[in-house]
Short mmCIF file of C-alpha atoms in Angstrom, two decimals:
data_model
loop_
_atom_site.label_atom_id
_atom_site.label_comp_id
_atom_site.label_asym_id
_atom_site.label_seq_id
_atom_site.Cartn_x
_atom_site.Cartn_y
_atom_site.Cartn_z
CA MET Q 7 135.74 32.91 238.20
CA ALA Q 8 133.20 35.89 239.45
CA ARG Q 9 129.94 37.16 236.96
CA VAL Q 10 129.68 41.06 238.87
CA LEU Q 11 126.80 43.62 238.36
CA ILE Q 12 127.56 47.06 238.41
CA LEU Q 13 124.57 49.11 238.90
CA THR Q 14 124.49 52.50 237.79
CA GLY Q 15 123.12 55.35 235.87
CA ASP Q 16 123.76 58.79 234.53
CA ALA Q 17 125.62 61.28 237.18
CA ALA Q 18 127.08 58.20 238.75
CA GLU Q 19 130.98 59.23 239.96
CA GLU Q 20 133.15 58.16 237.25
CA LEU Q 21 136.08 56.74 239.67
CA ASP Q 22 133.06 54.61 241.51
CA SER Q 23 131.53 53.61 238.14
CA MET Q 24 135.18 52.52 236.51
CA TYR Q 25 137.40 51.40 239.23
CA PRO Q 26 135.86 48.62 240.05
CA VAL Q 27 135.32 47.60 236.55
CA PHE Q 28 138.65 47.49 235.33
CA ARG Q 29 139.95 45.71 238.57
CA LEU Q 30 137.22 43.02 238.32
CA ARG Q 31 138.32 42.53 234.91
CA GLU Q 32 141.80 42.83 235.90
CA ALA Q 33 141.58 40.12 238.31
CA GLY Q 34 140.01 37.67 236.16
CA HIS Q 35 136.19 38.42 236.72
CA GLU Q 36 133.30 39.56 234.28
CA ALA Q 37 131.86 43.07 235.01
CA ILE Q 38 128.53 43.55 233.35
CA VAL Q 39 127.56 47.12 233.31
CA THR Q 40 123.43 48.14 233.86
CA ALA Q 41 121.39 50.97 234.17
CA PRO Q 42 118.04 52.55 232.78
CA THR Q 43 118.98 51.70 229.55
CA THR Q 44 121.17 50.18 227.46
CA ARG Q 45 122.73 53.58 226.31
CA ALA Q 46 126.10 54.63 227.48
CA VAL Q 47 125.47 56.56 230.86
CA LYS Q 48 127.27 59.87 231.18
CA LEU Q 49 129.26 59.76 234.64
CA VAL Q 50 130.66 62.94 236.69
CA VAL Q 51 133.47 63.43 238.78
CA HIS Q 52 133.25 64.46 242.10
CA ASP Q 53 136.26 66.61 243.74
CA PHE Q 54 137.44 68.38 247.08
CA GLU Q 55 138.20 71.81 246.32
CA PRO Q 56 139.30 74.13 248.96
CA GLY Q 57 137.13 77.17 250.16
CA CYS Q 58 134.17 75.01 248.93
CA ASP Q 59 132.03 73.53 251.92
CA ALA Q 60 130.48 70.62 249.34
CA TYR Q 61 132.12 68.21 246.26
CA THR Q 62 132.13 70.01 243.31
CA GLU Q 63 130.91 68.28 240.11
CA LYS Q 64 132.37 68.07 236.65
CA PRO Q 65 131.41 65.84 233.45
CA GLY Q 66 133.04 62.69 233.18
CA HIS Q 67 133.77 60.02 230.88
CA ARG Q 68 130.96 58.06 229.08
CA LEU Q 69 130.53 54.00 229.80
CA PRO Q 70 129.41 51.75 227.83
CA VAL Q 71 126.22 49.72 229.28
CA ASP Q 72 125.78 45.94 229.08
CA LEU Q 73 122.41 45.66 230.14
CA ALA Q 74 118.69 47.79 230.86
CA PHE Q 75 117.80 46.82 234.40
CA GLY Q 76 114.60 44.85 232.67
CA ASP Q 77 116.50 42.86 231.19
CA VAL Q 78 118.79 41.52 234.33
CA ASN Q 79 118.34 37.92 236.25
CA PRO Q 80 120.18 38.34 238.79
CA GLU Q 81 120.54 34.61 239.30
CA ASP Q 82 122.93 34.90 236.84
CA TYR Q 83 125.27 36.59 238.55
CA ASP Q 84 127.44 36.69 241.81
CA ALA Q 85 127.48 39.38 243.31
CA LEU Q 86 126.56 43.11 243.10
CA VAL Q 87 128.33 46.88 243.06
CA ILE Q 88 126.03 50.48 243.67
CA PRO Q 89 128.44 53.13 242.70
CA GLY Q 90 128.04 56.50 244.46
CA GLY Q 91 127.68 59.84 242.62
CA ARG Q 92 123.84 61.24 241.94
CA ALA Q 93 123.00 57.93 240.22
CA PRO Q 94 121.67 56.37 243.54
CA GLU Q 95 119.01 58.88 244.42
CA TYR Q 96 116.97 57.95 241.45
CA ILE Q 97 117.93 54.50 240.54
CA ARG Q 98 116.71 53.46 244.21
CA THR Q 99 113.30 54.00 242.94
CA ASP Q 100 112.79 51.81 239.71
CA PRO Q 101 111.32 48.81 240.37
CA ASP Q 102 113.51 46.72 238.66
CA VAL Q 103 116.33 47.94 241.09
CA ALA Q 104 114.27 47.11 243.79
CA ARG Q 105 114.44 43.82 242.56
CA ILE Q 106 117.58 43.24 241.73
CA VAL Q 107 119.29 44.47 245.06
CA ARG Q 108 116.76 42.44 247.02
CA TYR Q 109 117.82 39.11 245.33
CA PHE Q 110 121.16 39.88 245.86
CA PHE Q 111 120.70 40.87 249.64
CA GLY Q 112 118.20 37.67 250.46
CA LYS Q 113 120.97 35.60 249.03
CA GLY Q 114 123.32 36.77 250.70
CA LEU Q 115 125.37 37.11 248.04
CA PRO Q 116 129.28 40.15 247.91
CA VAL Q 117 127.30 43.58 247.51
CA GLY Q 118 129.93 46.77 246.91
CA THR Q 119 128.72 49.70 248.28
CA ILE Q 120 130.70 53.43 247.35
CA CYS Q 121 130.16 56.42 248.26
CA HIS Q 122 126.30 56.96 247.76
CA GLY Q 123 125.77 53.77 246.88
CA PRO Q 124 124.12 52.83 250.39
CA GLN Q 125 121.39 55.14 249.48
CA VAL Q 126 119.89 52.13 247.45
CA PRO Q 127 119.66 49.49 249.74
CA ALA Q 128 118.36 52.55 252.94
CA ALA Q 129 115.44 53.33 250.43
CA LEU Q 130 115.01 49.40 250.37
CA ARG Q 131 115.06 49.14 253.92
CA LEU Q 132 117.97 46.57 253.64
CA LEU Q 133 120.41 48.20 255.79
CA ARG Q 134 118.39 47.39 259.32
CA GLY Q 135 120.86 46.15 261.28
CA ARG Q 136 123.36 46.39 259.39
CA THR Q 137 126.90 47.90 259.49
CA THR Q 138 127.92 50.36 256.62
CA ALA Q 139 129.93 53.34 255.40
CA ALA Q 140 129.03 55.82 253.00
CA TYR Q 141 129.72 59.71 252.06
CA PRO Q 142 130.20 60.70 255.75
CA PRO Q 143 127.18 63.52 255.19
CA LEU Q 144 124.46 60.36 255.07
CA LYS Q 145 124.95 59.34 258.32
CA ALA Q 146 121.90 60.82 259.11
CA ASP Q 147 119.75 59.03 256.22
CA VAL Q 148 122.11 55.40 256.83
CA GLU Q 149 121.01 55.24 260.76
CA ASN Q 150 117.33 56.24 260.07
CA ALA Q 151 116.91 53.04 257.84
CA GLY Q 152 118.51 51.61 261.02
CA ALA Q 153 121.91 50.62 260.41
CA THR Q 154 124.99 51.70 261.67
CA PHE Q 155 127.53 54.23 260.67
CA VAL Q 156 131.32 53.87 260.34
CA ASP Q 157 133.02 56.61 258.84
CA GLY Q 158 136.15 54.08 257.07
CA PRO Q 159 137.19 52.98 253.87
CA ASP Q 160 136.78 49.15 253.83
CA VAL Q 161 133.49 48.37 256.37
CA VAL Q 162 133.03 44.52 255.53
CA ASP Q 163 129.50 43.33 257.00
CA GLY Q 164 129.16 39.48 256.00
CA ASN Q 165 129.24 40.13 252.12
CA MET Q 166 128.61 43.24 252.60
CA VAL Q 167 131.59 46.14 251.75
CA SER Q 168 131.32 49.39 251.43
CA CYS Q 169 133.36 52.88 251.57
CA ARG Q 170 132.55 56.81 252.12
CA GLY Q 171 133.71 57.27 248.31
CA TRP Q 172 136.47 57.10 245.67
CA PRO Q 173 139.69 58.34 248.27
CA ASP Q 174 138.83 54.92 249.55
CA LEU Q 175 138.77 52.50 246.50
CA PRO Q 176 141.92 50.64 246.57
CA GLN Q 177 141.23 49.31 250.37
CA TRP Q 178 137.37 49.26 249.58
CA SER Q 179 138.55 46.99 246.32
CA ARG Q 180 140.60 44.74 248.55
CA ALA Q 181 138.31 43.88 251.10
CA PHE Q 182 135.50 43.22 248.38
CA MET Q 183 137.81 41.07 246.46
CA GLN Q 184 138.86 39.06 249.37
CA VAL Q 185 134.67 38.74 250.67
CA LEU Q 186 134.29 37.83 246.39
CA GLU Q 187 136.84 35.22 246.81
CA ARG Q 188 135.54 33.43 249.68
CA ALA Q 189 132.04 33.80 248.00
CA ASN Q 190 133.30 31.55 245.15
CA VAL Q 191 135.09 29.20 246.80
CA SER Q 192 132.61 28.06 248.81
CA ALA Q 193 129.28 28.27 246.64
#
């Protein structure tokens, strides 16, 4: 079974974070949560309400953290998931996040991004020439990073699987699990 690193932080979207953790564990994989420190991160709940031009945000659950970014040896893991929410806005500037994410892209290992998750590889110039989904208002950011934006629930580009946000998680999860299984069979 695979060891999958979940890269997150405070203000990560609750469903974007917890759904992959539970789905991976349900399938017998090990899901290891990493964040700036080992204290539990404070998740948020994003929702789409009538009469509101943007998503709304409410406090969510806390997610236990297994490992701080600085303690991650990427060679110990088979895949990476970057949930959305506001966490990608600030974790993308962390040098350890850069080290971790560059490793997975450099080795062609499975990487899953959800909602705002593509902000991390975009900031590291790792999306150039790739095809990705993201939260739709990030289309310009994705394209400015050199990627092709696709408004879809389960966009697969090699070993990278992306989606627009938590409403896409069933399709994203199915696609990510297939990529993960293919990668583990060939390893």
